[in-house]
Amino acid sequence: MNALHTFKTINYTKLTNSGTFTFAAPSNIALVKYWGKKQNQIPANPSLSFTLKNCKTITKLQYQPKAEKNISFDLLFEGQVKESFRPKIQKYFERIQDLCPYILDYHFKIDTQNTFPHSSGIASSASGMAALSATIIALEKLVNPNQTEAFYLQKASLLARLGSGSACRSIKGNIVVWGETDSIENSSDLFGVTFPYEVNNIFNNYQDTILLVDKGEKQVSSTVGHDLMHNHPFAERRFKQAHENIQQLKDILKTGNLTEFIALVESEALTLHAMMMTSKPYFILMKPNTLEIINEIWKFRESTKIPVCFTLDAGANVHVLYPEKYKISVTEFITNTLAKHCQNNQFIHDEMGNGAENVS
Ligand code: PMV
């Protein structure tokens, strides 16, 4: 039922006027990590993330009808032409043109900006591809208006996935599962689905403060990283573990057992890095300050009993996760103890959010 061909738009009208859509989409933070993929951005294992709220990309798409059928676009970043982003967007349009043949009828002007500092080490591909996909689906609603809202949401997530895997988890909030797994009904490899079970109130507005440890260019792109899972000695066991962890997390999200939550989330983060340390070639993406911060978090948790924990992306930055009710004490801890381990003392407060929104 979820087969790819059901998302192919066959009947559509061609608009005669030009127009504009603007969408904002947030980043997301995976608790169970996607690491390893098959062809066409199909994940090797399921993942689960919290959608964020403040770290966003805002994308304006202007469409202008044209006579010939081809991929045609101008790309601006914060109002300036950005040639270095073009190949990724070109590839994105090539990947989606079968599913969205109407895109060939328009010239696009895409203007995009992030709310978080440029080259902060925060991946903008998730928020960026989600925001762009949301604008494409807004266009689809005009040229093919007869689908359900559920269809458009799934297709937006599917398009985002073709741009950057984890982007498919940024279309909706606030807990999203991507990748087919037995414990989550209707989970799919094609798009993200909202976590469909009961969630304990302790997770409402869960906080994520992102500590900017290393703002440099990523040492390993995620494309190279995913590839390292091919012929990786621990890959099969790791993929299976992700299914087990999602099943376990399903119960934890219901009971609100934060001791179990912390153990699972931190273990997932370190497992992701362990995969990179045990691949060929191998990489260490943590920096000395990443470890300093982790040790400080463990010490703080031990002495205060405040249930704060960390997770990591494929880089050196640390995401500090905690319930909203501890915001004041954890912010004080971050400012007094952790900020000095960040580049220029920089960190960004974020929290759970609701996904992409129309800000036209
Ligand atoms: O979406 P990609 O291809 O950039 O991969 C993201 C991978 C991680 O951020 C490390 C984990 C995840 O699930 O988000």
mmCIF file of C-alpha atoms and ligand atoms in Angstrom:
data_model
loop_
_atom_site.group_PDB
_atom_site.id
_atom_site.type_symbol
_atom_site.label_atom_id
_atom_site.label_comp_id
_atom_site.label_asym_id
_atom_site.label_seq_id
_atom_site.Cartn_x
_atom_site.Cartn_y
_atom_site.Cartn_z
ATOM 1 C CA MET A 1 0.000 0.000 0.000
ATOM 2 C CA ASN A 2 2.872 2.351 0.729
ATOM 3 C CA ALA A 3 4.584 1.497 -2.526
ATOM 4 C CA LEU A 4 6.442 4.325 -4.168
ATOM 5 C CA HIS A 5 4.248 4.459 -7.277
ATOM 6 C CA THR A 6 1.216 5.563 -5.251
ATOM 7 C CA PHE A 7 3.070 8.860 -4.731
ATOM 8 C CA LYS A 8 3.551 9.545 -8.412
ATOM 9 C CA THR A 9 1.478 12.501 -9.597
ATOM 10 C CA ILE A 10 -0.033 11.601 -12.955
ATOM 11 C CA ASN A 11 -2.854 14.086 -13.499
ATOM 12 C CA TYR A 12 -2.077 17.719 -12.933
ATOM 13 C CA THR A 13 -2.844 21.104 -14.406
ATOM 14 C CA LYS A 14 -0.267 23.648 -15.476
ATOM 15 C CA LEU A 15 -0.561 26.978 -13.724
ATOM 16 C CA THR A 16 -0.436 30.058 -15.923
ATOM 17 C CA ASN A 17 0.567 32.520 -13.207
ATOM 18 C CA SER A 18 3.722 32.729 -11.185
ATOM 19 C CA GLY A 19 3.576 32.665 -7.389
ATOM 20 C CA THR A 20 5.486 32.202 -4.153
ATOM 21 C CA PHE A 21 5.430 29.945 -1.103
ATOM 22 C CA THR A 22 7.493 30.300 2.039
ATOM 23 C CA PHE A 23 7.908 27.450 4.502
ATOM 24 C CA ALA A 24 9.961 27.042 7.668
ATOM 25 C CA ALA A 25 11.125 23.592 8.719
ATOM 26 C CA PRO A 26 13.093 22.662 11.833
ATOM 27 C CA SER A 27 16.027 20.384 12.379
ATOM 28 C CA ASN A 28 15.497 17.184 14.380
ATOM 29 C CA ILE A 29 17.585 15.188 16.811
ATOM 30 C CA ALA A 30 17.650 11.393 16.540
ATOM 31 C CA LEU A 31 17.519 9.365 19.748
ATOM 32 C CA VAL A 32 17.797 6.096 17.835
ATOM 33 C CA LYS A 33 20.190 6.867 15.011
ATOM 34 C CA TYR A 34 19.956 6.256 11.284
ATOM 35 C CA TRP A 35 23.405 5.137 10.182
ATOM 36 C CA GLY A 36 23.696 3.068 7.042
ATOM 37 C CA LYS A 37 21.522 3.105 3.944
ATOM 38 C CA LYS A 38 20.499 1.101 0.910
ATOM 39 C CA GLN A 39 19.790 2.480 -2.570
ATOM 40 C CA ASN A 40 17.453 5.465 -2.979
ATOM 41 C CA GLN A 41 17.857 6.673 0.572
ATOM 42 C CA ILE A 42 16.234 3.583 2.061
ATOM 43 C CA PRO A 43 17.502 3.326 5.646
ATOM 44 C CA ALA A 44 19.349 0.216 6.799
ATOM 45 C CA ASN A 45 17.665 0.561 10.186
ATOM 46 C CA PRO A 46 14.732 2.434 11.745
ATOM 47 C CA SER A 47 15.319 5.683 13.632
ATOM 48 C CA LEU A 48 13.332 7.838 16.050
ATOM 49 C CA SER A 49 13.760 11.564 16.602
ATOM 50 C CA PHE A 50 12.453 14.582 18.444
ATOM 51 C CA THR A 51 11.524 17.360 16.036
ATOM 52 C CA LEU A 52 13.064 20.674 17.089
ATOM 53 C CA LYS A 53 11.606 24.170 17.097
ATOM 54 C CA ASN A 54 14.207 26.968 16.937
ATOM 55 C CA CYS A 55 16.900 25.607 14.602
ATOM 56 C CA LYS A 56 15.071 26.137 11.329
ATOM 57 C CA THR A 57 15.522 26.737 7.633
ATOM 58 C CA ILE A 58 13.157 29.212 5.991
ATOM 59 C CA THR A 59 12.763 28.670 2.265
ATOM 60 C CA LYS A 60 10.969 30.843 -0.241
ATOM 61 C CA LEU A 61 10.074 29.209 -3.539
ATOM 62 C CA GLN A 62 9.015 31.381 -6.462
ATOM 63 C CA TYR A 63 7.622 29.473 -9.443
ATOM 64 C CA GLN A 64 7.290 30.859 -12.933
ATOM 65 C CA PRO A 65 5.602 28.833 -15.705
ATOM 66 C CA LYS A 66 7.768 28.186 -18.777
ATOM 67 C CA ALA A 67 7.289 26.497 -22.158
ATOM 68 C CA GLU A 68 9.986 23.837 -22.229
ATOM 69 C CA LYS A 69 10.030 20.912 -19.803
ATOM 70 C CA ASN A 70 13.252 20.739 -17.809
ATOM 71 C CA ILE A 71 14.778 21.284 -14.383
ATOM 72 C CA SER A 72 15.490 24.996 -14.036
ATOM 73 C CA PHE A 73 16.236 27.000 -10.911
ATOM 74 C CA ASP A 74 18.166 29.864 -9.339
ATOM 75 C CA LEU A 75 19.493 29.346 -5.857
ATOM 76 C CA LEU A 76 20.074 32.023 -3.253
ATOM 77 C CA PHE A 77 21.305 31.654 0.314
ATOM 78 C CA GLU A 78 20.376 34.623 2.480
ATOM 79 C CA GLY A 79 19.678 36.612 -0.695
ATOM 80 C CA GLN A 80 23.069 35.861 -2.334
ATOM 81 C CA VAL A 81 23.698 33.465 -5.216
ATOM 82 C CA LYS A 82 25.123 30.257 -3.759
ATOM 83 C CA GLU A 83 26.711 28.101 -6.447
ATOM 84 C CA SER A 84 28.139 25.574 -3.982
ATOM 85 C CA PHE A 85 24.626 24.447 -2.958
ATOM 86 C CA ARG A 86 23.491 23.902 -6.557
ATOM 87 C CA PRO A 87 24.629 20.292 -7.141
ATOM 88 C CA LYS A 88 22.693 19.034 -4.117
ATOM 89 C CA ILE A 89 19.505 20.781 -5.244
ATOM 90 C CA GLN A 90 19.981 19.669 -8.857
ATOM 91 C CA LYS A 91 20.288 16.068 -7.634
ATOM 92 C CA TYR A 92 17.207 16.529 -5.460
ATOM 93 C CA PHE A 93 15.112 17.717 -8.424
ATOM 94 C CA GLU A 94 16.420 14.830 -10.553
ATOM 95 C CA ARG A 95 15.413 12.357 -7.862
ATOM 96 C CA ILE A 96 11.906 13.764 -7.414
ATOM 97 C CA GLN A 97 11.020 14.522 -11.069
ATOM 98 C CA ASP A 98 9.381 11.123 -11.627
ATOM 99 C CA LEU A 99 7.145 11.537 -8.596
ATOM 100 C CA CYS A 100 6.519 15.238 -9.280
ATOM 101 C CA PRO A 101 6.642 15.654 -13.091
ATOM 102 C CA TYR A 102 4.923 19.052 -12.777
ATOM 103 C CA ILE A 103 8.185 20.601 -11.506
ATOM 104 C CA LEU A 104 9.486 20.508 -15.095
ATOM 105 C CA ASP A 105 6.876 23.115 -16.101
ATOM 106 C CA TYR A 106 8.357 25.916 -13.955
ATOM 107 C CA HIS A 107 11.466 27.924 -13.395
ATOM 108 C CA PHE A 108 12.118 28.193 -9.660
ATOM 109 C CA LYS A 109 13.845 30.839 -7.628
ATOM 110 C CA ILE A 110 14.758 29.375 -4.265
ATOM 111 C CA ASP A 111 15.856 31.681 -1.472
ATOM 112 C CA THR A 112 16.832 30.005 1.752
ATOM 113 C CA GLN A 113 18.109 31.056 5.161
ATOM 114 C CA ASN A 114 18.801 29.406 8.511
ATOM 115 C CA THR A 115 17.935 30.688 11.968
ATOM 116 C CA PHE A 116 21.111 29.163 13.390
ATOM 117 C CA PRO A 117 24.603 30.505 12.692
ATOM 118 C CA HIS A 118 26.133 29.470 9.399
ATOM 119 C CA SER A 119 28.730 26.675 9.710
ATOM 120 C CA SER A 120 27.837 26.089 13.346
ATOM 121 C CA GLY A 121 28.297 22.391 12.750
ATOM 122 C CA ILE A 122 24.520 21.978 12.957
ATOM 123 C CA ALA A 123 23.390 20.010 9.948
ATOM 124 C CA SER A 124 21.183 22.237 7.841
ATOM 125 C CA SER A 125 20.413 19.503 5.331
ATOM 126 C CA ALA A 126 17.537 18.081 7.416
ATOM 127 C CA SER A 127 15.784 21.427 7.911
ATOM 128 C CA GLY A 128 16.751 22.628 4.422
ATOM 129 C CA MET A 129 15.442 19.630 2.511
ATOM 130 C CA ALA A 130 12.296 19.528 4.652
ATOM 131 C CA ALA A 131 11.555 23.212 4.002
ATOM 132 C CA LEU A 132 12.147 22.865 0.258
ATOM 133 C CA SER A 133 9.964 19.745 0.089
ATOM 134 C CA ALA A 134 7.184 21.538 1.956
ATOM 135 C CA THR A 135 7.196 24.281 -0.710
ATOM 136 C CA ILE A 136 7.125 21.705 -3.533
ATOM 137 C CA ILE A 137 4.116 20.008 -1.922
ATOM 138 C CA ALA A 138 2.404 23.394 -1.589
ATOM 139 C CA LEU A 139 2.798 23.704 -5.365
ATOM 140 C CA GLU A 140 1.500 20.157 -5.821
ATOM 141 C CA LYS A 141 -1.626 21.087 -3.864
ATOM 142 C CA LEU A 142 -2.337 23.729 -6.495
ATOM 143 C CA VAL A 143 -1.702 21.562 -9.549
ATOM 144 C CA ASN A 144 -3.275 18.397 -8.114
ATOM 145 C CA PRO A 145 -5.676 19.374 -5.313
ATOM 146 C CA ASN A 146 -7.596 16.119 -4.961
ATOM 147 C CA GLN A 147 -5.483 14.260 -2.434
ATOM 148 C CA THR A 148 -5.908 13.996 1.335
ATOM 149 C CA GLU A 149 -3.874 16.012 3.831
ATOM 150 C CA ALA A 150 -2.344 12.719 5.028
ATOM 151 C CA PHE A 151 -1.134 11.982 1.498
ATOM 152 C CA TYR A 152 0.493 15.413 1.131
ATOM 153 C CA LEU A 153 2.251 15.047 4.481
ATOM 154 C CA GLN A 154 3.598 11.611 3.609
ATOM 155 C CA LYS A 155 4.710 12.788 0.207
ATOM 156 C CA ALA A 156 6.437 15.872 1.673
ATOM 157 C CA SER A 157 8.352 13.552 4.001
ATOM 158 C CA LEU A 158 9.157 11.200 1.129
ATOM 159 C CA LEU A 159 10.527 14.049 -1.008
ATOM 160 C CA ALA A 160 12.562 15.337 1.940
ATOM 161 C CA ARG A 161 14.033 11.847 2.365
ATOM 162 C CA LEU A 162 15.211 11.886 -1.241
ATOM 163 C CA GLY A 163 17.053 15.146 -0.468
ATOM 164 C CA SER A 164 18.618 13.975 2.782
ATOM 165 C CA GLY A 165 17.507 10.888 4.705
ATOM 166 C CA SER A 166 16.970 12.385 8.138
ATOM 167 C CA ALA A 167 15.093 15.354 6.609
ATOM 168 C CA CYS A 168 12.012 13.132 6.321
ATOM 169 C CA ARG A 169 11.717 13.366 10.124
ATOM 170 C CA SER A 170 11.444 17.198 10.019
ATOM 171 C CA ILE A 171 8.105 17.577 8.223
ATOM 172 C CA LYS A 172 5.969 16.806 11.249
ATOM 173 C CA GLY A 173 6.313 16.871 14.995
ATOM 174 C CA ASN A 174 6.998 16.070 17.524
ATOM 175 C CA ILE A 175 8.272 12.502 17.804
ATOM 176 C CA VAL A 176 8.877 10.823 14.464
ATOM 177 C CA VAL A 177 9.809 7.283 13.429
ATOM 178 C CA TRP A 178 11.347 6.551 10.054
ATOM 179 C CA GLY A 179 12.081 3.030 8.853
ATOM 180 C CA GLU A 180 9.905 -0.043 8.901
ATOM 181 C CA THR A 181 9.973 -1.829 12.236
ATOM 182 C CA ASP A 182 7.592 -4.359 13.837
ATOM 183 C CA SER A 183 6.958 -2.431 17.043
ATOM 184 C CA ILE A 184 5.624 0.713 15.284
ATOM 185 C CA GLU A 185 2.418 0.279 13.314
ATOM 186 C CA ASN A 186 2.469 1.806 9.814
ATOM 187 C CA SER A 187 6.170 2.644 10.039
ATOM 188 C CA SER A 188 7.740 2.945 6.617
ATOM 189 C CA ASP A 189 11.118 3.103 4.918
ATOM 190 C CA LEU A 190 9.685 5.689 2.524
ATOM 191 C CA PHE A 191 8.686 8.470 4.931
ATOM 192 C CA GLY A 192 8.569 9.446 8.578
ATOM 193 C CA VAL A 193 5.432 8.820 10.667
ATOM 194 C CA THR A 194 4.391 10.550 13.862
ATOM 195 C CA PHE A 195 4.986 8.257 16.858
ATOM 196 C CA PRO A 196 1.482 6.816 17.230
ATOM 197 C CA TYR A 197 1.445 5.757 20.903
ATOM 198 C CA GLU A 198 0.956 7.275 24.320
ATOM 199 C CA VAL A 199 3.744 9.611 25.467
ATOM 200 C CA ASN A 200 4.312 10.514 29.133
ATOM 201 C CA ASN A 201 3.911 14.205 30.028
ATOM 202 C CA ILE A 202 7.522 14.352 31.201
ATOM 203 C CA PHE A 203 8.471 14.514 27.503
ATOM 204 C CA ASN A 204 6.271 17.557 26.770
ATOM 205 C CA ASN A 205 8.474 20.349 25.384
ATOM 206 C CA TYR A 206 11.580 18.253 26.073
ATOM 207 C CA GLN A 207 14.610 20.538 25.969
ATOM 208 C CA ASP A 208 17.654 20.213 23.723
ATOM 209 C CA THR A 209 20.518 22.641 24.262
ATOM 210 C CA ILE A 210 23.065 22.263 21.479
ATOM 211 C CA LEU A 211 26.641 22.898 22.571
ATOM 212 C CA LEU A 212 28.773 24.100 19.680
ATOM 213 C CA VAL A 213 32.039 22.306 20.357
ATOM 214 C CA ASP A 214 33.381 22.368 16.831
ATOM 215 C CA LYS A 215 31.923 24.638 14.214
ATOM 216 C CA GLY A 216 34.276 23.555 11.444
ATOM 217 C CA GLU A 217 33.421 21.656 8.293
ATOM 218 C CA LYS A 218 32.360 18.115 9.001
ATOM 219 C CA GLN A 219 35.339 15.740 8.865
ATOM 220 C CA VAL A 220 33.152 13.020 7.346
ATOM 221 C CA SER A 221 30.063 13.803 5.267
ATOM 222 C CA SER A 222 27.049 11.712 6.188
ATOM 223 C CA THR A 223 27.110 10.174 2.687
ATOM 224 C CA VAL A 224 30.612 8.831 3.336
ATOM 225 C CA GLY A 225 29.552 7.838 6.853
ATOM 226 C CA HIS A 226 26.556 5.789 5.694
ATOM 227 C CA ASP A 227 28.794 4.061 3.156
ATOM 228 C CA LEU A 228 31.135 2.945 5.918
ATOM 229 C CA MET A 229 28.359 0.638 7.131
ATOM 230 C CA HIS A 230 28.716 -1.484 4.000
ATOM 231 C CA ASN A 231 30.929 -4.448 4.920
ATOM 232 C CA HIS A 232 31.232 -3.083 8.437
ATOM 233 C CA PRO A 233 32.034 -5.962 10.822
ATOM 234 C CA PHE A 234 29.302 -4.951 13.292
ATOM 235 C CA ALA A 235 26.672 -3.671 10.844
ATOM 236 C CA GLU A 236 24.134 -6.483 11.052
ATOM 237 C CA ARG A 237 24.138 -6.531 14.833
ATOM 238 C CA ARG A 238 23.852 -2.744 14.938
ATOM 239 C CA PHE A 239 20.879 -2.686 12.546
ATOM 240 C CA LYS A 240 19.107 -5.266 14.696
ATOM 241 C CA GLN A 241 19.906 -3.283 17.840
ATOM 242 C CA ALA A 242 18.167 -0.205 16.400
ATOM 243 C CA HIS A 243 14.930 -2.226 16.058
ATOM 244 C CA GLU A 244 15.315 -3.452 19.657
ATOM 245 C CA ASN A 245 15.989 0.067 20.924
ATOM 246 C CA ILE A 246 12.917 1.488 19.216
ATOM 247 C CA GLN A 247 10.785 -1.222 20.779
ATOM 248 C CA GLN A 248 12.258 -0.444 24.188
ATOM 249 C CA LEU A 249 11.932 3.305 23.692
ATOM 250 C CA LYS A 250 8.243 2.845 22.889
ATOM 251 C CA ASP A 251 7.716 1.600 26.474
ATOM 252 C CA ILE A 252 10.004 4.238 27.970
ATOM 253 C CA LEU A 253 8.126 7.051 26.235
ATOM 254 C CA LYS A 254 4.939 5.692 27.779
ATOM 255 C CA THR A 255 6.177 5.137 31.332
ATOM 256 C CA GLY A 256 8.433 8.203 31.424
ATOM 257 C CA ASN A 257 11.205 6.180 33.083
ATOM 258 C CA LEU A 258 14.049 8.661 32.626
ATOM 259 C CA THR A 259 16.725 6.360 34.031
ATOM 260 C CA GLU A 260 16.004 3.935 31.206
ATOM 261 C CA PHE A 261 15.624 6.807 28.727
ATOM 262 C CA ILE A 262 19.063 8.175 29.594
ATOM 263 C CA ALA A 263 20.725 4.762 29.359
ATOM 264 C CA LEU A 264 19.235 4.104 25.945
ATOM 265 C CA VAL A 265 19.851 7.563 24.463
ATOM 266 C CA GLU A 266 23.465 7.851 25.587
ATOM 267 C CA SER A 267 24.216 4.317 24.480
ATOM 268 C CA GLU A 268 22.781 5.065 21.017
ATOM 269 C CA ALA A 269 24.985 8.169 20.697
ATOM 270 C CA LEU A 270 28.122 6.285 21.684
ATOM 271 C CA THR A 271 27.181 3.360 19.435
ATOM 272 C CA LEU A 272 26.957 5.723 16.446
ATOM 273 C CA HIS A 273 30.482 6.934 17.218
ATOM 274 C CA ALA A 274 31.674 3.400 17.909
ATOM 275 C CA MET A 275 30.532 2.450 14.398
ATOM 276 C CA MET A 276 32.716 5.226 13.003
ATOM 277 C CA MET A 277 35.664 4.241 15.155
ATOM 278 C CA THR A 278 35.435 0.609 14.010
ATOM 279 C CA SER A 279 34.896 1.141 10.277
ATOM 280 C CA LYS A 280 37.548 1.101 7.591
ATOM 281 C CA PRO A 281 38.733 3.784 7.261
ATOM 282 C CA TYR A 282 38.059 4.766 10.907
ATOM 283 C CA PHE A 283 37.231 8.206 12.285
ATOM 284 C CA ILE A 284 37.089 9.876 15.670
ATOM 285 C CA LEU A 285 34.536 12.664 15.361
ATOM 286 C CA MET A 286 34.482 13.611 19.037
ATOM 287 C CA LYS A 287 36.893 16.298 20.248
ATOM 288 C CA PRO A 288 38.545 16.472 23.679
ATOM 289 C CA ASN A 289 35.860 19.006 24.675
ATOM 290 C CA THR A 290 33.106 16.566 23.689
ATOM 291 C CA LEU A 291 34.475 14.166 26.324
ATOM 292 C CA GLU A 292 34.954 16.948 28.880
ATOM 293 C CA ILE A 293 31.286 17.846 28.458
ATOM 294 C CA ILE A 294 30.092 14.252 28.701
ATOM 295 C CA ASN A 295 32.031 13.797 31.940
ATOM 296 C CA GLU A 296 30.655 17.054 33.360
ATOM 297 C CA ILE A 297 27.101 15.940 32.507
ATOM 298 C CA TRP A 298 27.669 12.611 34.271
ATOM 299 C CA LYS A 299 29.074 14.371 37.347
ATOM 300 C CA PHE A 300 26.201 16.885 37.445
ATOM 301 C CA ARG A 301 23.604 14.131 37.057
ATOM 302 C CA GLU A 302 25.185 12.076 39.824
ATOM 303 C CA SER A 303 25.383 14.955 42.296
ATOM 304 C CA THR A 304 22.027 16.667 41.592
ATOM 305 C CA LYS A 305 19.928 13.663 40.462
ATOM 306 C CA ILE A 306 18.591 15.908 37.672
ATOM 307 C CA PRO A 307 17.864 13.601 34.696
ATOM 308 C CA VAL A 308 19.932 15.354 32.065
ATOM 309 C CA CYS A 309 21.672 13.363 29.337
ATOM 310 C CA PHE A 310 23.512 13.842 26.063
ATOM 311 C CA THR A 311 23.269 12.690 22.517
ATOM 312 C CA LEU A 312 25.568 13.265 19.541
ATOM 313 C CA ASP A 313 25.251 13.598 15.796
ATOM 314 C CA ALA A 314 28.015 12.573 13.431
ATOM 315 C CA GLY A 315 30.238 15.341 14.791
ATOM 316 C CA ALA A 316 31.708 16.863 17.936
ATOM 317 C CA ASN A 317 28.737 18.976 19.076
ATOM 318 C CA VAL A 318 26.767 17.780 22.097
ATOM 319 C CA HIS A 319 22.973 17.873 22.425
ATOM 320 C CA VAL A 320 21.981 18.191 26.091
ATOM 321 C CA LEU A 321 18.509 16.720 26.667
ATOM 322 C CA TYR A 322 16.328 17.320 29.744
ATOM 323 C CA PRO A 323 12.703 17.791 30.856
ATOM 324 C CA GLU A 324 11.354 21.339 30.717
ATOM 325 C CA LYS A 325 10.857 21.545 34.484
ATOM 326 C CA TYR A 326 14.640 21.511 35.023
ATOM 327 C CA LYS A 327 15.280 24.304 32.515
ATOM 328 C CA ILE A 328 16.500 26.878 35.037
ATOM 329 C CA SER A 329 18.983 24.644 36.861
ATOM 330 C CA VAL A 330 20.281 23.005 33.680
ATOM 331 C CA THR A 331 20.714 26.379 31.936
ATOM 332 C CA GLU A 332 22.718 27.567 34.924
ATOM 333 C CA PHE A 333 24.859 24.413 34.767
ATOM 334 C CA ILE A 334 25.411 24.871 31.037
ATOM 335 C CA THR A 335 26.333 28.537 31.386
ATOM 336 C CA ASN A 336 28.639 28.027 34.365
ATOM 337 C CA THR A 337 30.249 24.684 33.558
ATOM 338 C CA LEU A 338 29.740 23.559 29.958
ATOM 339 C CA ALA A 339 29.901 26.780 27.922
ATOM 340 C CA LYS A 340 33.651 27.102 28.451
ATOM 341 C CA HIS A 341 34.150 23.869 26.487
ATOM 342 C CA CYS A 342 32.287 25.330 23.468
ATOM 343 C CA GLN A 343 33.786 27.391 20.661
ATOM 344 C CA ASN A 344 33.341 31.032 21.696
ATOM 345 C CA ASN A 345 31.184 29.756 24.596
ATOM 346 C CA GLN A 346 28.366 29.216 22.101
ATOM 347 C CA PHE A 347 25.264 27.103 22.617
ATOM 348 C CA ILE A 348 21.718 27.188 21.239
ATOM 349 C CA HIS A 349 18.573 26.476 23.242
ATOM 350 C CA ASP A 350 16.014 24.398 21.455
ATOM 351 C CA GLU A 351 13.073 22.183 22.348
ATOM 352 C CA MET A 352 10.538 19.843 20.836
ATOM 353 C CA GLY A 353 8.492 21.369 18.038
ATOM 354 C CA ASN A 354 5.798 20.684 15.501
ATOM 355 C CA GLY A 355 7.511 20.458 12.142
ATOM 356 C CA ALA A 356 7.234 22.444 8.927
ATOM 357 C CA GLU A 357 4.891 25.431 8.740
ATOM 358 C CA ASN A 358 3.624 27.760 6.080
ATOM 359 C CA VAL A 359 4.998 31.238 6.770
ATOM 360 C CA SER A 360 4.072 32.692 3.380
HETATM 361 O O1 PMV B 1 20.323 12.517 6.855
HETATM 362 P P1 PMV B 1 21.785 12.257 6.766
HETATM 363 O O2 PMV B 1 22.135 11.424 5.560
HETATM 364 O O3 PMV B 1 22.603 13.518 6.871
HETATM 365 O O4 PMV B 1 22.210 11.341 8.026
HETATM 366 C C1 PMV B 1 22.055 11.750 9.344
HETATM 367 C C2 PMV B 1 22.657 10.772 10.280
HETATM 368 C C3 PMV B 1 22.683 11.139 11.752
HETATM 369 O O5 PMV B 1 22.410 12.510 11.943
HETATM 370 C C4 PMV B 1 24.069 10.858 12.309
HETATM 371 C C5 PMV B 1 21.698 10.310 12.544
HETATM 372 C C6 PMV B 1 20.243 10.624 12.380
HETATM 373 O O6 PMV B 1 19.441 9.693 12.430
HETATM 374 O O7 PMV B 1 19.885 11.812 12.243
#
